[in-house]
Coordinates of C-alpha atoms and ligand atoms in Angstrom, one line a residue:
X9 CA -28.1 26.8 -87.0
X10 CA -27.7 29.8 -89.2
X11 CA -27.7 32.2 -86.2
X12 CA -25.4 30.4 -84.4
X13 CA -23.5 30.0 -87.2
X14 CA -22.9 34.2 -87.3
X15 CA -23.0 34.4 -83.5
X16 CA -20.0 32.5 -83.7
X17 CA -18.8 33.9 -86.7
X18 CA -19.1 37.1 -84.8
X19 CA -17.7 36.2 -81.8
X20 CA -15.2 34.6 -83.3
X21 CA -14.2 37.7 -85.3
X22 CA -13.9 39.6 -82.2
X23 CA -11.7 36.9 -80.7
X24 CA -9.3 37.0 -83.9
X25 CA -9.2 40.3 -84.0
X26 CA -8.3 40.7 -80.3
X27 CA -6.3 37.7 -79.7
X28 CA -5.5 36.1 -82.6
X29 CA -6.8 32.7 -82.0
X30 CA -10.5 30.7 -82.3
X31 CA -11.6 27.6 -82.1
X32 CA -13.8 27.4 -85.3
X33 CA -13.4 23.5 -85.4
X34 CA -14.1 21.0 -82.8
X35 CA -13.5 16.9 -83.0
X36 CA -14.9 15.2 -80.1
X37 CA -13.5 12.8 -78.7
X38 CA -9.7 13.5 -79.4
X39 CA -8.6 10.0 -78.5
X40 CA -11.0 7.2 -80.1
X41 CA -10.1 3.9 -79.4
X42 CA -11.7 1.1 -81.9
X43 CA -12.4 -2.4 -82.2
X44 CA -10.4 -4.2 -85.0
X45 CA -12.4 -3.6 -87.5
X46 CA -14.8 -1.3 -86.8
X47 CA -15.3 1.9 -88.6
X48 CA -14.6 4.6 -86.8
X49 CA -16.2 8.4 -87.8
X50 CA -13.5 11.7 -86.9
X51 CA -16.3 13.7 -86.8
X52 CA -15.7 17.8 -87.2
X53 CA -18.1 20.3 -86.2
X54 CA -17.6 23.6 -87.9
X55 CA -17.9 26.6 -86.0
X56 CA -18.7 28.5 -89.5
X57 CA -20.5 28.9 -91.8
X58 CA -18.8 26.8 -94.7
X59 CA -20.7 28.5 -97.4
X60 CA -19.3 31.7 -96.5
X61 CA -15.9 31.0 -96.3
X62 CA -13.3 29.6 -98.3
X63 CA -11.2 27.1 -97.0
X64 CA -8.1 24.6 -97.9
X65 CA -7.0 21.7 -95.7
X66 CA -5.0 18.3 -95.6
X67 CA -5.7 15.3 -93.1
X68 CA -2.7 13.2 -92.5
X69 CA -1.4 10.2 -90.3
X70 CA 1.2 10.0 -87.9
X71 CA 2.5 6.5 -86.7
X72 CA 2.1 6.1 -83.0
X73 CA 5.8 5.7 -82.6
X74 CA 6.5 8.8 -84.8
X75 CA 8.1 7.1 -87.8
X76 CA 5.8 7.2 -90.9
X77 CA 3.4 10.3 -91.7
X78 CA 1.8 10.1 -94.6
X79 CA -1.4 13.0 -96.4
X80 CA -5.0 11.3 -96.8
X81 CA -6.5 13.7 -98.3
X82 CA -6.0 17.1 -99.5
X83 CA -9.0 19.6 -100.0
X84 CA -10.5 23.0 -101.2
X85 CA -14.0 23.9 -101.4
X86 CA -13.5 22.6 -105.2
X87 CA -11.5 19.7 -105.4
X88 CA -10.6 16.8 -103.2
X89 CA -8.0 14.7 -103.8
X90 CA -8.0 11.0 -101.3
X91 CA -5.0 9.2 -101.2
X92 CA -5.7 6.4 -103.8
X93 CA -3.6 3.5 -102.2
X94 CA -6.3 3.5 -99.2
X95 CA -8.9 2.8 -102.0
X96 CA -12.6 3.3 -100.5
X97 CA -11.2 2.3 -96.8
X98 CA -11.2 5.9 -96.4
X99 CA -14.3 8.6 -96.9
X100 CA -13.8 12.1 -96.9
X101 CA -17.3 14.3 -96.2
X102 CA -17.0 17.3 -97.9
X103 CA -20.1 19.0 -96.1
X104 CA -18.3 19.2 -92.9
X105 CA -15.1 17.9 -93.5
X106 CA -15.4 14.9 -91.7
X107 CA -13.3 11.7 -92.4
X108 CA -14.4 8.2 -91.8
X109 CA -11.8 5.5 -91.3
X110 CA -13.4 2.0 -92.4
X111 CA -12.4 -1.6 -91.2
X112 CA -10.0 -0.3 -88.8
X113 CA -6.5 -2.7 -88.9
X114 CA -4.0 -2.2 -85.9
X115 CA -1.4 -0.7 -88.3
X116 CA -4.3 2.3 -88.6
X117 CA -3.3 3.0 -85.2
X118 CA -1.5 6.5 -85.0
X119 CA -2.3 10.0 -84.9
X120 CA -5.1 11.4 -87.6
X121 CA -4.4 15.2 -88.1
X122 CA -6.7 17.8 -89.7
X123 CA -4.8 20.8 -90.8
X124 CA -6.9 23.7 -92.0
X125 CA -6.6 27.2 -93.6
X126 CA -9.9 29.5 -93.6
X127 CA -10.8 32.9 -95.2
X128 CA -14.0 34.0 -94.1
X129 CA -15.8 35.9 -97.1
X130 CA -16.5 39.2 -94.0
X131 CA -12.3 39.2 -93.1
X132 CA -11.0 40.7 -96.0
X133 CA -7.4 39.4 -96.3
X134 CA -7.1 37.7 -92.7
X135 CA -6.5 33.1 -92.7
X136 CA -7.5 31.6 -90.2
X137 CA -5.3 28.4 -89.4
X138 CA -7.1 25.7 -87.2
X139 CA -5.1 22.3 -86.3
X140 CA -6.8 19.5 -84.2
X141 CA -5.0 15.9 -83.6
X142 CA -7.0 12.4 -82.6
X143 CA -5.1 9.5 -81.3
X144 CA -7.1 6.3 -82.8
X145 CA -5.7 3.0 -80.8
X146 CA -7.4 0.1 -82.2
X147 CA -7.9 -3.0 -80.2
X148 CA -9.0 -6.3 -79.9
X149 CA -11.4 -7.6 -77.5
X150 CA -10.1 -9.3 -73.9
X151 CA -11.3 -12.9 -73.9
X152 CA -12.1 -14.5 -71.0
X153 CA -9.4 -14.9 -68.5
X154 CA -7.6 -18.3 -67.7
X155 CA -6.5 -18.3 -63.6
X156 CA -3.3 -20.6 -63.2
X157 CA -2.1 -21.5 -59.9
X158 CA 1.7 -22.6 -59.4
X159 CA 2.1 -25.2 -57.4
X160 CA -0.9 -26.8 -57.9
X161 CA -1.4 -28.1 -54.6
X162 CA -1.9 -26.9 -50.8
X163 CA 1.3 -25.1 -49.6
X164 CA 3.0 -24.8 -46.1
X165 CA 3.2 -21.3 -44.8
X166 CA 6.4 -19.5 -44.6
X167 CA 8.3 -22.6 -46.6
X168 CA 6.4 -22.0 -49.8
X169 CA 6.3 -19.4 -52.7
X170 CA 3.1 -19.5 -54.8
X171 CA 3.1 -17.8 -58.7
X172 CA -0.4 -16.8 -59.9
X173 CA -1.2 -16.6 -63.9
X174 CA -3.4 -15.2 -65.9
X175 CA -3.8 -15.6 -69.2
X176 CA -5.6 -14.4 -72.4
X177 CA -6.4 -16.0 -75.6
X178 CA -7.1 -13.3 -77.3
X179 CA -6.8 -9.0 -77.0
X180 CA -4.5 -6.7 -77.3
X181 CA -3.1 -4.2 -74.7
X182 CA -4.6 -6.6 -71.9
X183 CA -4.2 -5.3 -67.8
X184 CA -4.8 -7.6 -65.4
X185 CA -6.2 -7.0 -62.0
X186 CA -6.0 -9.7 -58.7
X187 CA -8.7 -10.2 -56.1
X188 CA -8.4 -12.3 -52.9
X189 CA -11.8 -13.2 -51.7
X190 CA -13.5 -10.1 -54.0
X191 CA -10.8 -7.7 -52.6
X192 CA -8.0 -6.1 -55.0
X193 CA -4.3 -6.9 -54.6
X194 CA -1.7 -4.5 -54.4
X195 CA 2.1 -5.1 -54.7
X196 CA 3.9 -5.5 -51.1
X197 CA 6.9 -6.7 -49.9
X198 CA 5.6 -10.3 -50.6
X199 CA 3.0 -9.5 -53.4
X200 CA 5.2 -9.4 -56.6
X201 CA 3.6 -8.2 -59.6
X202 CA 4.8 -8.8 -63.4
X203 CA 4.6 -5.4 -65.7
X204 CA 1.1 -6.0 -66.6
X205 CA 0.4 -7.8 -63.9
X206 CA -0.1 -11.1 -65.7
X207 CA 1.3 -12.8 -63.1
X208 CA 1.5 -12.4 -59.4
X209 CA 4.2 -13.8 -56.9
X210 CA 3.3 -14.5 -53.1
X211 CA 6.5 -15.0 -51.5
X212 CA 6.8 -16.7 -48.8
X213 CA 2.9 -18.1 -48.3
X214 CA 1.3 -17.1 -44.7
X215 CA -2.0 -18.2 -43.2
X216 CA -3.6 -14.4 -44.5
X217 CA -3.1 -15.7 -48.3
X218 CA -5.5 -18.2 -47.9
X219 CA -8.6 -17.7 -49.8
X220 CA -10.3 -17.7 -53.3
X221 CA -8.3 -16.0 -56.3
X222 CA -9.5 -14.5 -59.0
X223 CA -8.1 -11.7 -61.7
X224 CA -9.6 -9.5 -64.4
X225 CA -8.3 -8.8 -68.0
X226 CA -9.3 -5.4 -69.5
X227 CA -8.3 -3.0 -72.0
X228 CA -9.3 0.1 -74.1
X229 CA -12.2 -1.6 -75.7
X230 CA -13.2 -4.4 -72.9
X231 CA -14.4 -3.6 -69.6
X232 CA -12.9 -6.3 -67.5
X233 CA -13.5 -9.8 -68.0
X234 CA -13.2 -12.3 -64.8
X235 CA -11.7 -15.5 -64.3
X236 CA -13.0 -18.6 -62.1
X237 CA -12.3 -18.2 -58.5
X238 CA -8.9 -20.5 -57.7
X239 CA -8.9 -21.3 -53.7
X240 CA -5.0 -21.1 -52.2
X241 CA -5.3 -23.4 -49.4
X242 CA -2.2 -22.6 -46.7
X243 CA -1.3 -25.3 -44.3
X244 CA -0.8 -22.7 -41.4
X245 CA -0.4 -22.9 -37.1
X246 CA -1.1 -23.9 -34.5
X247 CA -1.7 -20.2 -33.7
X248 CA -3.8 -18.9 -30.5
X249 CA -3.5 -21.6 -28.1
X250 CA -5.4 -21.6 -25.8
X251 CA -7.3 -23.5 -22.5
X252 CA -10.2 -23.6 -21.3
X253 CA -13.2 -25.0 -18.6
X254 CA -16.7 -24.7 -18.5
X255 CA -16.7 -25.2 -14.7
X256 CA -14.7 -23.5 -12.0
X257 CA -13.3 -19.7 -11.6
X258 CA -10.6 -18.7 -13.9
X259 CA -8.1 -16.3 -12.8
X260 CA -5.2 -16.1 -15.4
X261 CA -3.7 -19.2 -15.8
X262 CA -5.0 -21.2 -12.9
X263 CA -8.0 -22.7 -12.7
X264 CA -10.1 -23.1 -9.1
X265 CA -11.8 -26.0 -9.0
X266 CA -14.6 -27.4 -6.0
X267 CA -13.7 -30.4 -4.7
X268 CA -15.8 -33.5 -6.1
X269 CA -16.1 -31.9 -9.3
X270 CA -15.5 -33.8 -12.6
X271 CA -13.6 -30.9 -14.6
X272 CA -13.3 -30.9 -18.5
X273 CA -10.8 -28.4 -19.9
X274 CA -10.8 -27.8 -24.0
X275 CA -7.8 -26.7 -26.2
X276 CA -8.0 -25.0 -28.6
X277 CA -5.8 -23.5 -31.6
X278 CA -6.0 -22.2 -34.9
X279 CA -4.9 -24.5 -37.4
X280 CA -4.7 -26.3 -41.1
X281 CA -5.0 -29.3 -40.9
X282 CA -6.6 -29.6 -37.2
X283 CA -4.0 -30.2 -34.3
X284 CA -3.1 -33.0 -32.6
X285 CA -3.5 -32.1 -29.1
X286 CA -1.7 -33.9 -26.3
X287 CA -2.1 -33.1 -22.2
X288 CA 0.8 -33.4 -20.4
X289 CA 0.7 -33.6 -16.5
X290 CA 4.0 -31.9 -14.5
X291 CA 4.9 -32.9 -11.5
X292 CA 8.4 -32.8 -9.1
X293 CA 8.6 -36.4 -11.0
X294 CA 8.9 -35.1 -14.1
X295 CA 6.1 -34.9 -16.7
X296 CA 3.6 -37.6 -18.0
X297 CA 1.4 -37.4 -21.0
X298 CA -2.4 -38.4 -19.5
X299 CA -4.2 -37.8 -22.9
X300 CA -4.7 -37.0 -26.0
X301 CA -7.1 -35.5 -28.3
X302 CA -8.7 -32.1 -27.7
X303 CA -10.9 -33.0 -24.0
X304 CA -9.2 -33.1 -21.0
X305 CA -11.3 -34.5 -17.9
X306 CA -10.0 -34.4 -14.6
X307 CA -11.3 -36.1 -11.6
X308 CA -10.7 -33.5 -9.0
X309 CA -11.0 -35.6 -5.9
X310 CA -8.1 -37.3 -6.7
X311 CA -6.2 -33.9 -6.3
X312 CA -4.6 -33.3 -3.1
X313 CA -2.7 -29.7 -4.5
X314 CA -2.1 -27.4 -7.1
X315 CA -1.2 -29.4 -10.3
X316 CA 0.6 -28.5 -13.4
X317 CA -0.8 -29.3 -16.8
X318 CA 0.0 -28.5 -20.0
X319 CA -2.3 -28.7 -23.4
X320 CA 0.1 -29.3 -26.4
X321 CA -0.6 -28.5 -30.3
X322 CA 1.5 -30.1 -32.4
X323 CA 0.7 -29.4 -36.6
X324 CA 2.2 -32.4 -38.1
X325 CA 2.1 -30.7 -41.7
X326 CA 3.7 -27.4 -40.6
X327 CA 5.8 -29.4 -38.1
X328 CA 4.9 -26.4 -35.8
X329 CA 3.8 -26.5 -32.0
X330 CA 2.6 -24.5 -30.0
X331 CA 1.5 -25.4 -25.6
X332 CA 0.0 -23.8 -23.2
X333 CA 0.3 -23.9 -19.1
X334 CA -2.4 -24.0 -16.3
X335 CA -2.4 -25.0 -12.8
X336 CA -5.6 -26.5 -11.5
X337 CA -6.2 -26.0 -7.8
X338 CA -8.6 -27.8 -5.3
X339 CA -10.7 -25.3 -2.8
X340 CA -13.8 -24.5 -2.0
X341 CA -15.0 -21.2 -3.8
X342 CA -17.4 -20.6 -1.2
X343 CA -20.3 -19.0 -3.9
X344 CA -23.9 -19.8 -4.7
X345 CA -24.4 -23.4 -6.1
X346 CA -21.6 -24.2 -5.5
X347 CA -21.0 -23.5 -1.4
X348 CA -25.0 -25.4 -1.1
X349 CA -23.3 -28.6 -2.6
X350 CA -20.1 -28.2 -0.6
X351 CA -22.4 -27.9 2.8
X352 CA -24.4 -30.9 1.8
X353 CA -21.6 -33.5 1.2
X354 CA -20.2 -32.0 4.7
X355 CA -22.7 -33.0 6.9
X356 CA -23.9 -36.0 4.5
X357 CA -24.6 -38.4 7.3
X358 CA -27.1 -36.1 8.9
X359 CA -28.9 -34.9 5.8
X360 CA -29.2 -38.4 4.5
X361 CA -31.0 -39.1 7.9
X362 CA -33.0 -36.6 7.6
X363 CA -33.5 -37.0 4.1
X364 CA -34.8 -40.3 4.6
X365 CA -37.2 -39.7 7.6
X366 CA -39.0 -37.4 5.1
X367 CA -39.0 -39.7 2.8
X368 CA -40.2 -42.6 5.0
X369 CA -42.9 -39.7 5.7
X370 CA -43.6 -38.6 2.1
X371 CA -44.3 -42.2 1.3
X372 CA -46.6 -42.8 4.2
X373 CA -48.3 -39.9 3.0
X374 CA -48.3 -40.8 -0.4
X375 CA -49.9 -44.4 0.0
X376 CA -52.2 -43.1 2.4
X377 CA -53.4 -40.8 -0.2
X378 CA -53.3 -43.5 -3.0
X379 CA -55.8 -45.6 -1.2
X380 CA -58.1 -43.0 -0.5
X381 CA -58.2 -41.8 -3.7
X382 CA -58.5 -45.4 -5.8
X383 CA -58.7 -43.5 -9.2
X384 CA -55.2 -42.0 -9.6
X385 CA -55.6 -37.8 -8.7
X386 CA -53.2 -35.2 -9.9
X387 CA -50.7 -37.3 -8.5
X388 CA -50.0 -38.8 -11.7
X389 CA -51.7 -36.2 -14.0
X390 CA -48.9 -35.9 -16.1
X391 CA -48.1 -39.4 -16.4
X392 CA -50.3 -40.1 -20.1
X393 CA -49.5 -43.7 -19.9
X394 CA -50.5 -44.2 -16.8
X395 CA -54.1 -42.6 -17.9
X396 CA -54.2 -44.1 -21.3
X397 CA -53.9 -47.7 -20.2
X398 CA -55.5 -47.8 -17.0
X399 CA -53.0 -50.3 -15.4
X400 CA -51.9 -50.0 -11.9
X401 CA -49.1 -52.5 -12.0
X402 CA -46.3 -52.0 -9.4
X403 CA -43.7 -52.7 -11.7
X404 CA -45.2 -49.3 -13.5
X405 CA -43.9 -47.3 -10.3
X406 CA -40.5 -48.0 -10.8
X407 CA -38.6 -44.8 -11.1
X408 CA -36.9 -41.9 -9.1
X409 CA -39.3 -39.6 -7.2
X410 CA -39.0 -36.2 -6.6
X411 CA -40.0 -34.9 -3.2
X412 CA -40.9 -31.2 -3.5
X413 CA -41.9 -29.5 0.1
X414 CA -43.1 -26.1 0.0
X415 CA -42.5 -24.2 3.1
X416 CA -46.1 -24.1 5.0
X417 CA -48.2 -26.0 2.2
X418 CA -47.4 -29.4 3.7
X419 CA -50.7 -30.6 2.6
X420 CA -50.0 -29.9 -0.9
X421 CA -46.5 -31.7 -1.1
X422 CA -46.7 -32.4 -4.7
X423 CA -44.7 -35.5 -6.2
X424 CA -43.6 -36.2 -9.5
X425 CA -42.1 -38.9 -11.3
X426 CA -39.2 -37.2 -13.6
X427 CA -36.5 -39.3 -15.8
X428 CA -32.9 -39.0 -14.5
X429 CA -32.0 -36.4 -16.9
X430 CA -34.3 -34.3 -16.0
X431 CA -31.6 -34.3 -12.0
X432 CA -29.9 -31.3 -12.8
X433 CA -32.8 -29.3 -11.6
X434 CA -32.1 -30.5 -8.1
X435 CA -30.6 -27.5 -6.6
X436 CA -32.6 -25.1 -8.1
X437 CA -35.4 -26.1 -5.3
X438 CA -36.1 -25.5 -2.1
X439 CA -35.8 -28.7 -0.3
X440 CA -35.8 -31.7 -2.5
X441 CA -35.3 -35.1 -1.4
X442 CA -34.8 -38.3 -3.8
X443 CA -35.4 -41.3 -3.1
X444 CA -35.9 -44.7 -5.6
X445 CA -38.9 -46.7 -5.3
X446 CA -38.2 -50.3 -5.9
X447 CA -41.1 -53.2 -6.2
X448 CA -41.0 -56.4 -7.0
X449 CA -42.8 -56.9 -10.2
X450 CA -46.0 -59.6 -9.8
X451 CA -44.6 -61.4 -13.3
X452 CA -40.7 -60.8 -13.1
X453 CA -40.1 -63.7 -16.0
X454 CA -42.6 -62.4 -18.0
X455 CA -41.4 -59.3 -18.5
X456 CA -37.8 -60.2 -18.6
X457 CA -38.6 -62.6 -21.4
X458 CA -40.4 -59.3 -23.1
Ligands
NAG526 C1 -20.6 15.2 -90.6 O1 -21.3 14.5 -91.6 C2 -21.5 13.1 -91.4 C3 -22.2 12.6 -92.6 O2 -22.1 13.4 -93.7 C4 -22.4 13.0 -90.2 O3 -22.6 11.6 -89.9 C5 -21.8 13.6 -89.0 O4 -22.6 13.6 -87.9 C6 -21.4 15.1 -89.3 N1 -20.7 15.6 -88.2 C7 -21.2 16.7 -87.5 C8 -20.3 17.1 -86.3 O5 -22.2 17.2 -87.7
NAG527 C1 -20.8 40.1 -95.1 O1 -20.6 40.9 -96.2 C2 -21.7 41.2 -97.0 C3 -21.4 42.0 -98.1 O2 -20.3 41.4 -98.8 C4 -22.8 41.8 -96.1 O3 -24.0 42.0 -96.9 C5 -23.1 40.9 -94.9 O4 -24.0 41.6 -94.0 C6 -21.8 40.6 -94.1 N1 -22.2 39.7 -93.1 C7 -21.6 39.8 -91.8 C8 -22.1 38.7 -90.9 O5 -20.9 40.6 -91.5
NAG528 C1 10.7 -18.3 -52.7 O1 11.2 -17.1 -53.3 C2 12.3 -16.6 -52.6 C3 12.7 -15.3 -53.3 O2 11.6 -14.4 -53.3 C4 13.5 -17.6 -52.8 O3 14.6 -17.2 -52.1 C5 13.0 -18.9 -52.2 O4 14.0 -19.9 -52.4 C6 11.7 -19.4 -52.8 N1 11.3 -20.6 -52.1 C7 10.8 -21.6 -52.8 C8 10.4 -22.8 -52.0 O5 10.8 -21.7 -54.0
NAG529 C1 -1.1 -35.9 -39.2 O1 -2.1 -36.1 -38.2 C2 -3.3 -36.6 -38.7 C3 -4.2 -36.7 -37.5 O2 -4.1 -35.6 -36.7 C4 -3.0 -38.0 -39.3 O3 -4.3 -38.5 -39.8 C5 -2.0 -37.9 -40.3 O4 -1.7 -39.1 -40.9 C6 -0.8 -37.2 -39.8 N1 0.2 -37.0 -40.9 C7 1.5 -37.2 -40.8 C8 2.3 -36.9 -42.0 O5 2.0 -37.6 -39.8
NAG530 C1 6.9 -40.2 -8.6 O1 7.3 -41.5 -9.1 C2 7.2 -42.6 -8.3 C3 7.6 -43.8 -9.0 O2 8.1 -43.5 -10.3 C4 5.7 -42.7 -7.8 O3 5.6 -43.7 -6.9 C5 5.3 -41.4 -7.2 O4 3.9 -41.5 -6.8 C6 5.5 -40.3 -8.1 N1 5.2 -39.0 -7.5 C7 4.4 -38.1 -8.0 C8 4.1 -36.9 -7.2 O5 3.8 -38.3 -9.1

């Protein structure tokens, strides 16, 4: 320290001598902000040796707004004289003329000056004059936030103005911060903010307010201190009509349906609280409303030409509707799946003939093979129950079979006993023919009465 001490000493002679100025004090920080009543330490480092100098200073207090100065103390290496009114709230350290500030009250807020003269024993004649200011706010600590939400309630986009609060119980120099959904809020042309943002105006409401609210109190001394999440629930649309099908080909508004189809159509729209949808057929007659509620299902055989339809939102809270047009039209689309089912219920008469000649065939086949076979083959492998119990009633066989043939393996036609739900497979095979096998149960009564 001693070394230093001269190299600074030194260096700072050099710098007087050339410049006229050194720094041979240093306060850190110069702005100290305090709890209410804390102590708070303006701590000087000397860049000297204070043994080897002679020196003569004053610390005094400035009022933050400039009005009222006042000298806490006045010192020389001999005598120190502490402004007496202050009584042992302040301590002066004569080793490195530090001065410590205790139980901090918010009128000790203000500017602390230390003013000093020093004649260093090697600078004959020559005074050094060093002058270092700290600001000392002193605070009191944010409590937490209270979120207020005016109106209470949900509001209607576009008709309503909502006023956001918050509020502190205690703290001093409090700034408030707003999130939507964890994101901050700046002013806009409908985000008003109050001067310290204690309150925040939203006006007029839209559907992008909704969310959850929350804000933040801070100051000097408090890092920042969050409310409870407030949701803002906005009674918004219907926005983004729209229609649509699982089934047929879509090409901008009109819909291409194969005939014989059962069509469902869904609209949709984005809304709070949930449209009331209505479906609304157009024809030279006029119009006709032929549902309601989101599902529309059209029986397309009953169509002879391109029909009109229109879905219709209607948000009975916003009072705000919204509709959408589509034409539905009746032709063949002539692709995959589609063109197979359209060929079959062409020539119907003839493939049910032929259907049922393979059938009649199948079946001959099929008993044949039954009675050869008494104990039941791969036939009905899959059937547990069948296994499990053993029983060969007729009434058991009731059920839709499924002919599968497989081109060249006539031998191995395999036959399976599936549950109707299990149709839609149908045209996924190669040649499938259906056909229900009814028998006359031995005990009808009985097993009615079951
Ligand atoms: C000044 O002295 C006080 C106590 O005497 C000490 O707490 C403080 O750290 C000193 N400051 C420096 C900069 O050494
Ligand atoms: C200061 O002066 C004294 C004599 O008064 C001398 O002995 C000492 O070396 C000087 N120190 C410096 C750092 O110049
Ligand atoms: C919302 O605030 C605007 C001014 O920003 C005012 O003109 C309007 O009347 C207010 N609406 C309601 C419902 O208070
Ligand atoms: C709005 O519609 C819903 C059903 O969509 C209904 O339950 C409610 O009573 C309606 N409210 C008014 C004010 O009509
Ligand atoms: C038009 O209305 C008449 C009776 O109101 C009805 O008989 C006729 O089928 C309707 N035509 C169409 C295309 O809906």
């Amino acid at each position: 320290m001693e070394a230093t001490g001269r190299t600074v000493l030194y260096v700072c002679s050099v710098l007087l001598i050339l410049t006229g100025d050194c720094q041979l004090i240093h306060i850190d920080p110069l702005v100290s902000h305090v709890i209410e009543g804390e102590s708070l330490l303006l701590s000087v480092e000397t860049h000297f040796p204070l043994d080897k100098a002679d020196i003569q200073g004053t610390w005094s207090y400035t009022m933050i707004s400039g009005t009222k100065s006042r000298m806490l103390v006045t010192f020389t290496k001999e005598n120190v004289i502490t402004d007496m009114t202050y009584g042992d709230h302040l301590v002066f350290r004569e080793s490195n003329l530090s001065l410590e500030i205790k139980n901090l009250k918010r009128d000790d807020e203000g500017d602390y000056h230390l003013s000093l003269n020093i004649k260093l024993h090697n600078q004959t004649g020559s005074i050094i004059k060093e002058e270092k200011t700290v600001l000392v706010t002193v605070d009191v600590p944010v409590s937490n936030p209270v979120i207020e939400k005016s109106p209470s309630y949900a509001v209607i986009e576009d008709k309503a103005n909502v006023t956001w609060t918050c509020s502190v119980e205690k703290g001093t120099r409090v700034k408030f911060k707003w999130f939507r959904d964890n994101v901050a809020l700046g002013a806009s042309d409908r985000y008003h903010f109050s001067q310290d943002s204690a309150t925040l105006l939203i006006s007029p409401v839209r559907k992008e307010d909704k969310g959850s609210y929350h804000c933040v109190a801070s100051n000097p001394v408090t890092a920042g201190q969050h409310s409870r999440a407030v949701e803002l629930i906005v009674y918004y649309g219907p926005y983004n009509l729209e229609v649509n099908s699982g089934q047929g080909l879509r090409t901008g508004e009109v819909f291409t349906i194969n005939p014989g189809e059962p069509v469902f159509f869904e609209c949709q729209a984005d809304s709070n609280p949930p449209n009331s949808y209505v479906w609304i057929s157009k024809s030279s007659n006029g119009t006709d409303i032929i549902a309601e509620g989101p599902l529309l299902e059209v029986r397309s055989y009953k169509l002879a030409q391109a029909e009109e339809y229109l879905c219709r939102a209607f948000n009975n809270v916003t009072q705000k509707q919204d509709e959408a047009q589509f034409t539905l039209v009746v032709a063949s689309l002539g692709t995959g799946k589609e063109k197979h089912t359209q060929e079959g219920s062409s020539v119907s008469p003839l493939a049910i003939t032929v259907c049922s000649l393979f059938a009649i065939g199948f079946m001959v086949l099929f008993f044949l093979r039954r009675t050869c076979h008494p104990k039941r083959g791969r036939f009905f492998s899959d059937l547990s129950t069948f296994e499990s119990t053993g029983h060969e009633d007729a009434k058991e066989d009731f059920g839709i079979y499924e002919f599968v043939s497989i081109p060249g393996k006539m031998e191995s036609a395999q036959a399976s006993c599936r549950s109707l739900a299990r149709l839609e497979s149908i045209q996924d095979m190669h040649t499938t023919i259906y056909d229900v096998i009814r028998h006359v149960p031995e005990t009808p009564s009985h097993s009615l009465l079951k």
